[in-house]
Amino acid sequence: MTALELVTRERHEAVHLFQDRTTGVRFIVAIHSTVRGPAVGGCRMWPYANLDAALGDALRLSKGMSYKAALAGLPYGGGKSVVIGDPHTDKTRELLAVIGRAVDSLGGRYTVSDDVGIGAADVAVIAESTRFACAPLLADGRAAPATAFGTFQGIRAVAAHVFGSDALAGRSIAVQGLGAVGWQLCAYLAEAGARLYVTDLDGSLARAAAERWGAVPVATDVILEQPVDVLAPCALGGILNSGTVPRLRCRAIAGAANNQLAAAADGRALAARGIAYAPDYAINVGGLVDLVHALRPGYDVAAVLDDCRAIFDRTRMILEEAARSGEAPSVVADRLAEARLAQR
Ligand code: NAD
């Protein structure tokens, strides 16, 4: 499907392509929905092969933001922007200023934040050209602590649903990816007494987790097949697919990675195998919660964490509704989000 076909199918409210004649910078803003409030979402900088690939990414990511915000009951819509380029070589102050001026021209319909390739420091430069730019505040502009804390609540919720107790002491949990979120998540899990099985493409991180928390390092190609209570994907999207789902040996899945299901059918395949799945966007919303607090006056860390705690009840509700209705949890979450997006 081409990106233009995707715009039509997903009915995005607006898609803007900015081209700066002086610098050659190409910047896309996709606004999926402002029904619940102005759109918020990060800017991703990536050396996309072509404009169609960049547009496709912006469309998918902005829709994801709409669903994430709606499910969490936040009064914001979904937007996302992408800028084509290599963040290591092409990121200049002028490029960031181009982004800032473009966002500013939208008059507040979209507020830009950080994402892959655009960090909190870059958002600060963008903010010199627009007041519609904001980075999450927790831990000096990194969303990950709030995301990890929220994901931890999601893991407690699946444990409560599957095992009848949210206590994680002695539970075996496999964490795929020990980056900003995965590492911090391991800290919460270890503190709760979980037994950790960990992997990362960077083997030194798994060794460091072994030293710090007694985690068991596992090869990257077998992490999904660990016979554990909970699998926590915190690296890539698309890892739950027709090739991997039949090989899983976990009782439940709850992790931070975006777009874990390769296709909607994979959510149903998990349910058919009796594996409880906490929909990714229901439990990885902590970074967005933090951002929303940063957009308001009077930022308060305790209030951010309190809002992240609500992920526990929300996830339980989704899992219970799925058990009651016989639908997959991913289907229940989408239905709830879509119902909220349909309200004016
Ligand atoms: P990150 O880049 O800091 O960490 C990702 C880690 O995964 C890296 O250490 C990388 O080496 C590892 N990795 C990549 N491929 C792997 C593989 N095949 N096997 C094992 N390890 C692999 O990213 P992050 O900020 O920790 O985000 C992790 C995931 O959570 C991403 O999918 C991201 O989209 C999602 N997410 C993050 C946030 C946030 O606040 N950072 C919010 C919502 C969702």
Short mmCIF file of C-alpha atoms and ligand atoms in Angstrom, two decimals:
data_model
loop_
_atom_site.label_atom_id
_atom_site.label_comp_id
_atom_site.label_asym_id
_atom_site.label_seq_id
_atom_site.Cartn_x
_atom_site.Cartn_y
_atom_site.Cartn_z
CA MET A 1 0.00 0.00 0.00
CA THR A 2 1.40 3.40 -0.92
CA ALA A 3 1.52 6.18 1.67
CA LEU A 4 -1.17 8.09 -0.22
CA GLU A 5 -3.47 5.05 -0.10
CA LEU A 6 -2.74 4.86 3.64
CA VAL A 7 -3.80 8.51 4.16
CA THR A 8 -7.10 7.72 2.50
CA ARG A 9 -7.68 4.51 4.45
CA GLU A 10 -6.74 5.88 7.88
CA ARG A 11 -8.48 9.21 7.22
CA HIS A 12 -5.78 11.42 8.71
CA GLU A 13 -7.01 14.94 9.36
CA ALA A 14 -4.01 16.57 7.73
CA VAL A 15 -0.61 15.81 6.30
CA HIS A 16 1.89 18.63 5.73
CA LEU A 17 5.04 18.42 3.66
CA PHE A 18 7.49 21.29 4.25
CA GLN A 19 10.43 21.81 1.89
CA ASP A 20 13.00 24.45 2.76
CA ARG A 21 14.39 25.92 -0.45
CA THR A 22 17.60 27.15 1.19
CA THR A 23 18.66 24.06 3.11
CA GLY A 24 16.81 21.37 1.15
CA VAL A 25 15.35 20.05 4.43
CA ARG A 26 12.18 18.00 3.95
CA PHE A 27 9.92 17.72 6.97
CA ILE A 28 6.53 15.98 7.22
CA VAL A 29 3.88 16.49 9.88
CA ALA A 30 1.04 13.96 10.00
CA ILE A 31 -1.95 14.84 12.15
CA HIS A 32 -4.18 11.82 12.63
CA SER A 33 -6.78 13.33 14.94
CA THR A 34 -7.45 16.48 16.95
CA VAL A 35 -10.93 15.34 18.01
CA ARG A 36 -9.85 15.04 21.66
CA GLY A 37 -7.46 18.00 21.63
CA PRO A 38 -4.40 19.37 19.85
CA ALA A 39 -2.08 16.76 18.41
CA VAL A 40 1.16 15.92 20.23
CA GLY A 41 3.94 13.62 19.18
CA GLY A 42 7.66 13.35 18.61
CA CYS A 43 9.75 14.19 15.59
CA ARG A 44 11.78 11.31 14.17
CA MET A 45 14.96 11.94 12.20
CA TRP A 46 15.94 9.04 9.99
CA PRO A 47 17.69 8.56 6.61
CA TYR A 48 14.52 7.33 4.90
CA ALA A 49 15.12 5.82 1.46
CA ASN A 50 12.48 8.08 -0.09
CA LEU A 51 9.60 10.43 0.61
CA ASP A 52 7.04 7.63 0.49
CA ALA A 53 8.83 5.70 3.27
CA ALA A 54 9.03 8.85 5.40
CA LEU A 55 5.37 9.66 4.86
CA GLY A 56 4.33 6.07 5.62
CA ASP A 57 6.20 6.19 8.93
CA ALA A 58 4.64 9.53 9.90
CA LEU A 59 1.16 8.19 9.09
CA ARG A 60 1.54 5.00 11.13
CA LEU A 61 3.20 6.73 14.07
CA SER A 62 0.62 9.55 14.26
CA LYS A 63 -2.25 7.08 14.26
CA GLY A 64 -0.52 5.20 17.08
CA MET A 65 -0.30 8.44 19.08
CA SER A 66 -4.04 9.07 18.64
CA TYR A 67 -4.89 5.62 19.96
CA LYS A 68 -2.41 5.85 22.82
CA ALA A 69 -3.69 9.24 24.01
CA ALA A 70 -7.36 8.27 23.58
CA LEU A 71 -7.03 5.00 25.47
CA ALA A 72 -5.31 6.80 28.35
CA GLY A 73 -8.10 9.40 28.39
CA LEU A 74 -5.70 12.27 27.66
CA PRO A 75 -7.20 15.44 26.16
CA TYR A 76 -4.79 15.40 23.22
CA GLY A 77 -4.78 14.11 19.68
CA GLY A 78 -2.23 12.15 17.71
CA GLY A 79 0.46 13.67 15.54
CA LYS A 80 3.96 12.76 14.53
CA SER A 81 6.59 14.34 12.35
CA VAL A 82 9.57 13.03 10.47
CA VAL A 83 12.58 14.76 9.00
CA ILE A 84 14.64 13.03 6.36
CA GLY A 85 18.33 12.83 7.19
CA ASP A 86 21.01 11.12 9.22
CA PRO A 87 20.90 12.45 12.79
CA HIS A 88 24.66 11.86 13.18
CA THR A 89 25.71 13.94 10.16
CA ASP A 90 22.80 16.09 8.97
CA LYS A 91 21.43 17.57 12.19
CA THR A 92 22.24 21.27 12.29
CA ARG A 93 20.81 24.25 14.17
CA GLU A 94 19.38 25.47 10.87
CA LEU A 95 17.57 22.16 10.28
CA LEU A 96 16.09 22.36 13.77
CA ALA A 97 15.06 25.97 13.12
CA VAL A 98 13.33 24.86 9.89
CA ILE A 99 11.39 22.32 11.94
CA GLY A 100 10.51 24.96 14.53
CA ARG A 101 9.22 27.45 11.94
CA ALA A 102 7.19 24.75 10.19
CA VAL A 103 5.58 23.60 13.45
CA ASP A 104 4.91 27.21 14.40
CA SER A 105 3.04 27.80 11.14
CA LEU A 106 0.49 25.18 12.27
CA GLY A 107 -0.53 27.53 15.06
CA GLY A 108 -0.67 24.94 17.88
CA ARG A 109 -2.59 22.24 16.06
CA TYR A 110 0.53 20.09 16.58
CA THR A 111 3.13 20.22 19.36
CA VAL A 112 6.46 18.58 18.59
CA SER A 113 8.52 16.50 21.02
CA ASP A 114 11.50 14.13 20.86
CA ASP A 115 11.79 10.72 19.21
CA VAL A 116 14.45 8.58 17.54
CA GLY A 117 17.20 10.89 16.27
CA ILE A 118 15.78 14.03 17.92
CA GLY A 119 16.64 14.34 21.60
CA ALA A 120 15.49 16.68 24.34
CA ALA A 121 18.41 19.06 23.64
CA ASP A 122 17.28 19.28 20.00
CA VAL A 123 13.71 20.04 21.11
CA ALA A 124 15.14 22.93 23.13
CA VAL A 125 16.68 24.35 19.92
CA ILE A 126 13.40 23.81 18.01
CA ALA A 127 11.65 25.68 20.84
CA GLU A 128 13.66 28.81 19.95
CA SER A 129 11.47 29.04 16.81
CA THR A 130 8.11 27.96 18.20
CA ARG A 131 6.28 27.78 21.48
CA PHE A 132 4.71 24.50 20.30
CA ALA A 133 7.69 22.33 21.25
CA CYS A 134 8.11 20.42 24.46
CA ALA A 135 10.25 17.58 25.84
CA PRO A 136 9.24 15.30 28.71
CA LEU A 137 10.71 16.58 31.95
CA LEU A 138 11.23 13.52 34.10
CA ALA A 139 14.92 12.73 34.54
CA ASP A 140 16.14 15.71 32.52
CA GLY A 141 14.08 15.36 29.42
CA ARG A 142 14.16 11.60 28.95
CA ALA A 143 10.77 9.94 28.60
CA ALA A 144 12.14 6.55 29.49
CA PRO A 145 11.76 6.64 33.30
CA ALA A 146 8.03 7.34 33.02
CA THR A 147 7.67 4.80 30.20
CA ALA A 148 9.48 2.15 32.25
CA PHE A 149 7.41 2.90 35.34
CA GLY A 150 4.19 2.62 33.33
CA THR A 151 5.32 -0.60 31.66
CA PHE A 152 6.08 -2.00 35.11
CA GLN A 153 2.45 -1.29 36.07
CA GLY A 154 1.35 -3.18 32.95
CA ILE A 155 3.47 -6.19 33.92
CA ARG A 156 1.95 -6.17 37.42
CA ALA A 157 -1.49 -6.08 35.80
CA VAL A 158 -0.91 -9.12 33.56
CA ALA A 159 0.55 -10.97 36.55
CA ALA A 160 -2.59 -10.17 38.57
CA HIS A 161 -4.77 -11.35 35.69
CA VAL A 162 -2.90 -14.56 34.91
CA PHE A 163 -1.56 -15.60 38.32
CA GLY A 164 -4.08 -13.99 40.65
CA SER A 165 -1.48 -11.75 42.29
CA ASP A 166 0.43 -8.68 41.13
CA ALA A 167 3.41 -9.67 43.31
CA LEU A 168 6.41 -10.26 41.05
CA ALA A 169 8.72 -11.85 43.64
CA GLY A 170 10.02 -15.10 42.14
CA ARG A 171 8.28 -14.53 38.79
CA SER A 172 10.47 -15.16 35.74
CA ILE A 173 10.55 -12.28 33.26
CA ALA A 174 12.42 -12.10 29.96
CA VAL A 175 13.36 -8.59 28.85
CA GLN A 176 14.28 -8.05 25.19
CA GLY A 177 16.29 -4.84 24.81
CA LEU A 178 18.17 -3.06 27.56
CA GLY A 179 18.06 0.48 26.23
CA ALA A 180 16.60 3.54 27.94
CA VAL A 181 13.33 1.77 28.82
CA GLY A 182 14.44 -1.86 29.19
CA TRP A 183 17.24 -1.04 31.61
CA GLN A 184 15.08 1.09 33.87
CA LEU A 185 12.33 -1.53 33.72
CA CYS A 186 14.80 -4.19 34.90
CA ALA A 187 15.56 -1.98 37.91
CA TYR A 188 11.86 -1.93 38.88
CA LEU A 189 11.47 -5.68 38.25
CA ALA A 190 14.58 -6.58 40.21
CA GLU A 191 13.44 -4.42 43.10
CA ALA A 192 10.14 -6.33 43.06
CA GLY A 193 12.07 -9.62 43.33
CA ALA A 194 11.56 -10.93 39.78
CA ARG A 195 14.02 -13.37 38.20
CA LEU A 196 15.34 -11.71 35.05
CA TYR A 197 16.39 -13.17 31.70
CA VAL A 198 17.83 -10.45 29.51
CA THR A 199 19.22 -9.80 26.07
CA ASP A 200 20.46 -6.93 23.94
CA LEU A 201 22.33 -6.65 20.65
CA ASP A 202 24.96 -4.95 22.80
CA GLY A 203 26.16 -7.92 24.86
CA SER A 204 27.84 -5.65 27.42
CA LEU A 205 24.41 -4.47 28.59
CA ALA A 206 23.26 -8.04 29.34
CA ARG A 207 26.52 -8.66 31.21
CA ALA A 208 26.03 -5.45 33.19
CA ALA A 209 22.46 -6.56 34.09
CA ALA A 210 23.86 -9.91 35.24
CA GLU A 211 26.33 -8.12 37.50
CA ARG A 212 23.83 -5.63 38.83
CA TRP A 213 20.71 -7.74 39.36
CA GLY A 214 21.87 -11.35 38.90
CA ALA A 215 19.97 -11.42 35.58
CA VAL A 216 20.59 -14.38 33.27
CA PRO A 217 21.98 -13.22 29.90
CA VAL A 218 20.30 -14.96 26.96
CA ALA A 219 21.25 -14.95 23.26
CA THR A 220 19.20 -12.49 21.19
CA ASP A 221 17.78 -15.21 18.92
CA VAL A 222 16.27 -17.30 21.73
CA ILE A 223 14.87 -14.67 24.11
CA LEU A 224 11.34 -15.08 22.69
CA GLU A 225 11.41 -18.81 23.38
CA GLN A 226 12.29 -18.59 27.07
CA PRO A 227 9.85 -20.57 29.24
CA VAL A 228 9.01 -17.59 31.45
CA ASP A 229 5.99 -16.12 33.20
CA VAL A 230 6.19 -12.81 31.33
CA LEU A 231 7.96 -11.71 28.17
CA ALA A 232 8.70 -7.97 28.06
CA PRO A 233 9.62 -6.80 24.53
CA CYS A 234 11.52 -3.51 24.87
CA ALA A 235 13.43 -3.36 21.59
CA LEU A 236 11.73 -3.66 18.24
CA GLY A 237 8.27 -3.63 16.71
CA GLY A 238 6.81 -6.49 14.68
CA ILE A 239 8.36 -9.22 16.83
CA LEU A 240 5.03 -10.98 17.43
CA ASN A 241 4.30 -12.50 14.04
CA SER A 242 3.27 -15.74 12.36
CA GLY A 243 6.85 -17.03 12.66
CA THR A 244 7.38 -16.24 16.35
CA VAL A 245 3.94 -16.67 17.99
CA PRO A 246 3.90 -20.48 17.61
CA ARG A 247 7.34 -20.67 19.28
CA LEU A 248 6.56 -18.57 22.35
CA ARG A 249 6.74 -20.34 25.72
CA CYS A 250 5.65 -17.49 27.99
CA ARG A 251 2.35 -17.18 29.85
CA ALA A 252 1.99 -13.44 29.24
CA ILE A 253 3.49 -10.57 27.24
CA ALA A 254 3.83 -7.00 28.48
CA GLY A 255 6.54 -4.69 27.21
CA ALA A 256 7.31 -1.18 26.03
CA ALA A 257 8.18 -1.72 22.36
CA ASN A 258 5.82 0.04 19.95
CA ASN A 259 3.81 -1.99 17.40
CA GLN A 260 4.76 -5.42 18.75
CA LEU A 261 2.08 -7.18 16.72
CA ALA A 262 3.11 -7.51 13.07
CA ALA A 263 -0.59 -7.80 12.12
CA ALA A 264 -3.95 -7.76 13.88
CA ALA A 265 -4.21 -11.52 13.29
CA ASP A 266 -1.18 -12.04 15.55
CA GLY A 267 -3.12 -10.60 18.51
CA ARG A 268 -5.83 -13.17 17.89
CA ALA A 269 -3.21 -15.93 17.51
CA LEU A 270 -1.80 -15.05 20.95
CA ALA A 271 -5.28 -15.23 22.47
CA ALA A 272 -5.87 -18.60 20.78
CA ARG A 273 -2.65 -19.88 22.37
CA GLY A 274 -3.81 -18.69 25.79
CA ILE A 275 -1.04 -16.11 26.12
CA ALA A 276 -2.24 -12.93 27.87
CA TYR A 277 -1.11 -9.89 25.90
CA ALA A 278 -1.07 -6.39 27.38
CA PRO A 279 -1.52 -4.14 24.32
CA ASP A 280 1.70 -2.21 23.85
CA TYR A 281 0.18 1.24 23.54
CA ALA A 282 -1.90 0.70 26.67
CA ILE A 283 1.17 0.21 28.84
CA ASN A 284 3.95 2.24 27.16
CA VAL A 285 2.06 5.55 27.49
CA GLY A 286 4.18 6.81 30.42
CA GLY A 287 6.36 9.02 28.23
CA LEU A 288 3.28 10.69 26.77
CA VAL A 289 1.81 11.16 30.25
CA ASP A 290 5.04 12.86 31.27
CA LEU A 291 4.93 15.07 28.18
CA VAL A 292 1.34 16.08 28.85
CA HIS A 293 2.32 17.13 32.38
CA ALA A 294 5.27 19.07 30.97
CA LEU A 295 2.87 21.01 28.74
CA ARG A 296 0.95 22.27 31.76
CA PRO A 297 2.10 24.75 34.37
CA GLY A 298 3.25 23.37 37.73
CA TYR A 299 5.05 20.18 36.72
CA ASP A 300 5.00 17.64 39.56
CA VAL A 301 6.84 14.30 39.35
CA ALA A 302 4.51 12.68 41.91
CA ALA A 303 1.50 13.56 39.75
CA VAL A 304 3.19 12.04 36.67
CA LEU A 305 3.84 8.78 38.51
CA ASP A 306 0.30 8.76 39.90
CA ASP A 307 -1.12 9.03 36.39
CA CYS A 308 1.21 6.22 35.28
CA ARG A 309 -0.15 4.04 38.10
CA ALA A 310 -3.56 4.18 36.38
CA ILE A 311 -2.06 1.89 33.70
CA PHE A 312 -2.47 -1.00 36.16
CA ASP A 313 -6.28 -0.73 36.38
CA ARG A 314 -6.67 0.10 32.69
CA THR A 315 -4.68 -2.96 31.63
CA ARG A 316 -6.62 -5.20 33.99
CA MET A 317 -9.88 -3.84 32.62
CA ILE A 318 -8.79 -4.62 29.03
CA LEU A 319 -7.68 -8.15 29.95
CA GLU A 320 -10.90 -8.81 31.88
CA GLU A 321 -13.08 -7.48 29.07
CA ALA A 322 -11.15 -9.68 26.62
CA ALA A 323 -11.69 -12.73 28.82
CA ARG A 324 -15.38 -11.89 29.16
CA SER A 325 -16.04 -11.18 25.48
CA GLY A 326 -13.73 -13.79 23.99
CA GLU A 327 -11.95 -11.11 21.95
CA ALA A 328 -8.20 -10.60 21.89
CA PRO A 329 -6.98 -7.81 24.27
CA SER A 330 -5.53 -5.99 21.25
CA VAL A 331 -9.00 -5.92 19.69
CA VAL A 332 -10.59 -4.65 22.93
CA ALA A 333 -8.00 -1.86 23.26
CA ASP A 334 -8.49 -0.74 19.64
CA ARG A 335 -12.26 -0.73 20.08
CA LEU A 336 -12.05 1.42 23.23
CA ALA A 337 -9.64 3.87 21.61
CA GLU A 338 -11.73 4.11 18.44
CA ALA A 339 -14.91 4.76 20.43
CA ARG A 340 -13.19 7.69 22.15
CA LEU A 341 -11.82 9.02 18.87
CA ALA A 342 -15.30 8.97 17.38
CA GLN A 343 -16.67 11.25 20.14
CA ARG A 344 -16.73 14.94 19.54
P1 NAD B 1 16.66 2.41 22.95
O1 NAD B 1 17.10 2.65 21.56
O2 NAD B 1 17.23 3.20 24.08
O3 NAD B 1 16.88 0.86 23.32
C1 NAD B 1 16.56 -0.18 22.47
C2 NAD B 1 17.54 -1.33 22.82
O4 NAD B 1 17.12 -2.49 22.12
C3 NAD B 1 18.96 -1.02 22.39
O5 NAD B 1 19.85 -1.23 23.49
C4 NAD B 1 19.22 -2.02 21.27
O6 NAD B 1 20.56 -2.50 21.23
C5 NAD B 1 18.27 -3.14 21.65
N1 NAD B 1 17.89 -3.99 20.52
C6 NAD B 1 17.54 -3.62 19.27
N2 NAD B 1 17.26 -4.72 18.54
C7 NAD B 1 17.40 -5.78 19.35
C8 NAD B 1 17.24 -7.18 19.19
N3 NAD B 1 16.88 -7.72 18.01
N4 NAD B 1 17.47 -8.00 20.24
C9 NAD B 1 17.84 -7.48 21.44
N5 NAD B 1 18.02 -6.16 21.65
C10 NAD B 1 17.80 -5.32 20.62
O7 NAD B 1 15.06 2.55 22.89
P2 NAD B 1 14.08 2.80 24.12
O8 NAD B 1 13.84 4.25 24.28
O9 NAD B 1 14.53 1.98 25.29
O10 NAD B 1 12.73 2.18 23.53
C11 NAD B 1 12.55 0.77 23.46
C12 NAD B 1 11.22 0.47 22.77
O11 NAD B 1 10.15 1.09 23.51
C13 NAD B 1 11.11 1.00 21.35
O12 NAD B 1 10.30 0.11 20.59
C14 NAD B 1 10.37 2.32 21.53
O13 NAD B 1 9.67 2.68 20.34
C15 NAD B 1 9.42 1.97 22.65
N6 NAD B 1 8.96 3.13 23.41
C16 NAD B 1 9.86 3.93 24.04
C17 NAD B 1 9.42 5.03 24.77
C18 NAD B 1 10.38 5.93 25.51
O14 NAD B 1 9.93 6.67 26.37
N7 NAD B 1 11.69 5.85 25.23
C19 NAD B 1 8.05 5.30 24.84
C20 NAD B 1 7.13 4.44 24.22
C21 NAD B 1 7.62 3.35 23.49
#
